PDB file of C-alpha atoms and ligand atoms in Angstrom:
ATOM      1  CA  MET A   1     119.417  90.037  96.157  1.00 47.00           C
ATOM      2  CA  SER A   2     123.407  90.649  94.758  1.00 47.00           C
ATOM      3  CA  ARG A   3     122.262  92.701  92.192  1.00 50.00           C
ATOM      4  CA  ASN A   4     122.059  96.447  92.679  1.00 47.00           C
ATOM      5  CA  THR A   5     118.815  97.268  91.912  1.00 40.00           C
ATOM      6  CA  GLU A   6     118.413 100.761  93.589  1.00 45.00           C
ATOM      7  CA  ASN A   7     117.408 102.017  90.847  1.00 52.00           C
ATOM      8  CA  THR A   8     114.256  99.985  89.774  1.00 62.00           C
ATOM      9  CA  GLY A   9     111.855 100.317  92.488  1.00 73.00           C
ATOM     10  CA  PHE A  10     112.093  99.523  96.309  1.00 77.00           C
ATOM     11  CA  ALA A  11     111.670  96.316  98.791  1.00 84.00           C
ATOM     12  CA  CYS A  12     108.676  95.917 100.205  1.00 89.00           C
ATOM     13  CA  VAL A  13     108.789  96.901 103.937  1.00 88.00           C
ATOM     14  CA  HIS A  14     106.089  94.260 104.958  1.00 91.00           C
ATOM     15  CA  CYS A  15     107.088  90.878 102.981  1.00 93.00           C
ATOM     16  CA  HIS A  16     110.211  92.304 101.324  1.00 92.00           C
ATOM     17  CA  ALA A  17     109.021  91.600  97.827  1.00 89.00           C
ATOM     18  CA  ARG A  18     110.493  93.900  95.001  1.00 85.00           C
ATOM     19  CA  VAL A  19     108.358  96.271  94.151  1.00 81.00           C
ATOM     20  CA  VAL A  20     108.606  97.684  90.204  1.00 76.00           C
ATOM     21  CA  PRO A  21     107.971 101.364  89.215  1.00 70.00           C
ATOM     22  CA  VAL A  22     105.006 102.055  87.525  1.00 62.00           C
ATOM     23  CA  THR A  23     105.878 103.886  84.108  1.00 61.00           C
ATOM     24  CA  ASN A  24     103.207 105.147  82.456  1.00 55.00           C
ATOM     25  CA  GLY A  25     102.567 108.204  84.184  1.00 51.00           C
ATOM     26  CA  SER A  26     100.898 107.291  87.141  1.00 52.00           C
ATOM     27  CA  TYR A  27     103.225 106.470  90.721  1.00 54.00           C
ATOM     28  CA  ARG A  28     102.817 103.583  93.346  1.00 64.00           C
ATOM     29  CA  ASN A  29     103.738 104.090  96.800  1.00 70.00           C
ATOM     30  CA  HIS A  30     102.429 100.256  98.359  1.00 81.00           C
ATOM     31  CA  CYS A  31     103.634  96.762  97.772  1.00 85.00           C
ATOM     32  CA  PRO A  32     100.684  94.638  95.077  1.00 81.00           C
ATOM     33  CA  PHE A  33     101.824  91.544  97.020  1.00 85.00           C
ATOM     34  CA  CYS A  34     100.855  92.162 100.427  1.00 89.00           C
ATOM     35  CA  LEU A  35      99.210  95.623  99.658  1.00 88.00           C
ATOM     36  CA  TRP A  36     101.555  97.194 102.779  1.00 91.00           C
ATOM     37  CA  SER A  37     103.250 101.279 102.470  1.00 89.00           C
ATOM     38  CA  LEU A  38     105.859 103.674 103.844  1.00 88.00           C
ATOM     39  CA  HIS A  39     104.911 107.060 104.389  1.00 91.00           C
ATOM     40  CA  VAL A  40     106.793 108.861 102.303  1.00 87.00           C
ATOM     41  CA  ASP A  41     104.163 111.260 100.855  1.00 84.00           C
ATOM     42  CA  HIS A  42     102.400 114.199 102.851  1.00 84.00           C
ATOM     43  CA  ARG A  43     100.374 114.605 100.074  1.00 81.00           C
ATOM     44  CA  PRO A  44     100.057 111.905  97.245  1.00 72.00           C
ATOM     45  CA  GLY A  45     103.375 111.470  95.296  1.00 74.00           C
ATOM     46  CA  ASP A  46     105.174 114.100  97.236  1.00 85.00           C
ATOM     47  CA  ARG A  47     107.454 112.468  99.452  1.00 85.00           C
ATOM     48  CA  ALA A  48     108.053 115.052 101.316  1.00 92.00           C
ATOM     49  CA  SER A  49     106.962 113.446 105.028  1.00 92.00           C
ATOM     50  CA  PRO A  50     109.635 112.799 107.172  1.00 94.00           C
ATOM     51  CA  CYS A  51     107.820 110.265 108.889  1.00 94.00           C
ATOM     52  CA  ARG A  52     108.898 107.120 106.218  1.00 91.00           C
ATOM     53  CA  ALA A  53     107.279 103.875 108.957  1.00 94.00           C
ATOM     54  CA  PRO A  54     105.256 101.511 107.634  1.00 94.00           C
ATOM     55  CA  MET A  55     101.777 102.173 106.677  1.00 94.00           C
ATOM     56  CA  MET A  56      99.205  99.134 107.354  1.00 94.00           C
ATOM     57  CA  PRO A  57      96.031  98.732 104.467  1.00 90.00           C
ATOM     58  CA  ILE A  58      92.949  99.253 106.940  1.00 90.00           C
ATOM     59  CA  GLY A  59      90.183  98.718 104.329  1.00 87.00           C
ATOM     60  CA  PHE A  60      88.654 100.422 100.842  1.00 83.00           C
ATOM     61  CA  LYS A  61      86.295 103.114  99.956  1.00 83.00           C
ATOM     62  CA  HIS A  62      84.942 103.960  96.864  1.00 79.00           C
ATOM     63  CA  SER A  63      85.044 106.778  95.621  1.00 77.00           C
ATOM     64  CA  LYS A  64      84.530 109.231  91.934  1.00 80.00           C
ATOM     65  CA  LYS A  65      88.726 107.913  90.966  1.00 71.00           C
ATOM     66  CA  GLY A  66      86.660 104.076  91.520  1.00 75.00           C
ATOM     67  CA  LEU A  67      89.008 101.725  94.029  1.00 78.00           C
ATOM     68  CA  GLN A  68      90.803 103.186  96.743  1.00 82.00           C
ATOM     69  CA  LEU A  69      92.954 101.402  98.970  1.00 85.00           C
ATOM     70  CA  ILE A  70      93.196 103.244 102.638  1.00 90.00           C
ATOM     71  CA  HIS A  71      96.387 102.841 104.250  1.00 92.00           C
ATOM     72  CA  GLU A  72      97.064 103.580 108.339  1.00 95.00           C
ATOM     73  CA  CYS A  73     100.784 104.598 109.359  1.00 96.00           C
ATOM     74  CA  THR A  74     102.150 102.696 111.867  1.00 97.00           C
ATOM     75  CA  GLY A  75     104.421 105.531 113.012  1.00 97.00           C
ATOM     76  CA  CYS A  76     102.160 108.720 112.692  1.00 97.00           C
ATOM     77  CA  GLY A  77      98.622 106.986 112.486  1.00 97.00           C
ATOM     78  CA  LYS A  78      97.536 109.045 109.435  1.00 94.00           C
ATOM     79  CA  ARG A  79      95.227 107.710 107.164  1.00 92.00           C
ATOM     80  CA  GLN A  80      95.612 107.923 102.979  1.00 88.00           C
ATOM     81  CA  PRO A  81      94.120 106.780 100.766  1.00 85.00           C
ATOM     82  CA  ASN A  82      95.299 105.559  97.374  1.00 80.00           C
ATOM     83  CA  VAL A  83      94.116 104.808  94.052  1.00 75.00           C
ATOM     84  CA  VAL A  84      94.454 100.859  93.486  1.00 73.00           C
ATOM     85  CA  ALA A  85      96.571 100.714  91.123  1.00 59.00           C
ATOM     86  CA  ARG A  86      95.328  99.502  87.767  1.00 58.00           C
ATOM     87  CA  GLY A  87      97.201  98.557  83.956  1.00 52.00           C
ATOM     88  CA  THR A  88     100.457  97.797  83.703  1.00 49.00           C
ATOM     89  CA  ALA A  89     101.754  97.532  87.610  1.00 54.00           C
ATOM     90  CA  GLN A  90      98.086  96.047  88.704  1.00 63.00           C
ATOM     91  CA  ASP A  91      98.087  94.972  92.261  1.00 69.00           C
ATOM     92  CA  ASP A  92      97.698  91.936  93.273  1.00 70.00           C
ATOM     93  CA  LEU A  93      93.424  91.906  92.988  1.00 67.00           C
ATOM     94  CA  ASP A  94      93.852  88.170  95.528  1.00 72.00           C
ATOM     95  CA  ALA A  95      95.477  90.118  98.680  1.00 75.00           C
ATOM     96  CA  VAL A  96      93.006  92.932  98.005  1.00 72.00           C
ATOM     97  CA  LEU A  97      90.346  90.555  97.680  1.00 72.00           C
ATOM     98  CA  ARG A  98      91.243  88.726 100.913  1.00 78.00           C
ATOM     99  CA  LEU A  99      91.811  92.184 102.608  1.00 75.00           C
ATOM    100  CA  MET A 100      88.117  93.041 101.647  1.00 72.00           C
ATOM    101  CA  GLU A 101      87.202  89.455 103.086  1.00 75.00           C
ATOM    102  CA  SER A 102      88.800  90.507 106.145  1.00 72.00           C
ATOM    103  CA  GLU A 103      87.540  93.561 106.539  1.00 65.00           C
ATOM    104  CA  SER A 104      83.844  92.349 106.317  1.00 61.00           C
ATOM    105  CA  ALA A 105      84.648  89.795 108.873  1.00 56.00           C
ATOM    106  CA  TYR A 106      85.713  92.945 110.888  1.00 53.00           C
ATOM    107  CA  ALA A 107      81.819  94.801 110.831  1.00 50.00           C
ATOM    108  CA  THR A 108      79.971  91.574 111.868  1.00 49.00           C
TER     109      THR A 108
HETATM  110 ZN1   ZN B   1     104.294  93.384 100.419  1.00 97.76          ZN
HETATM  111 ZN1   ZN B   2     104.006 108.475 109.634  1.00 97.76          ZN
END
């Protein structure tokens, strides 16, 4: 916490973990540990939204791109799907699975 980390990632709004940026040509906009995000994109990756409110992970859907995580903005209510990160900066699959379990608990 004492070193200057501004150029090396961001601190998660929800669990305060240090999130390291993805360097493999993709981008990361959500925390790999608790899966919360920030509403910074108007369209995925453009960082054009003025909202900046935390976005809560609310569920998943399967698409041609693979598993997508759905975020809902706690500020404006916008829902946005995100492809679950793979490769060098994988999401915490335990967190993914916990969310899936709580989601199916909701559905029943
Ligand atoms: Zn987090
Ligand atoms: Zn928003």
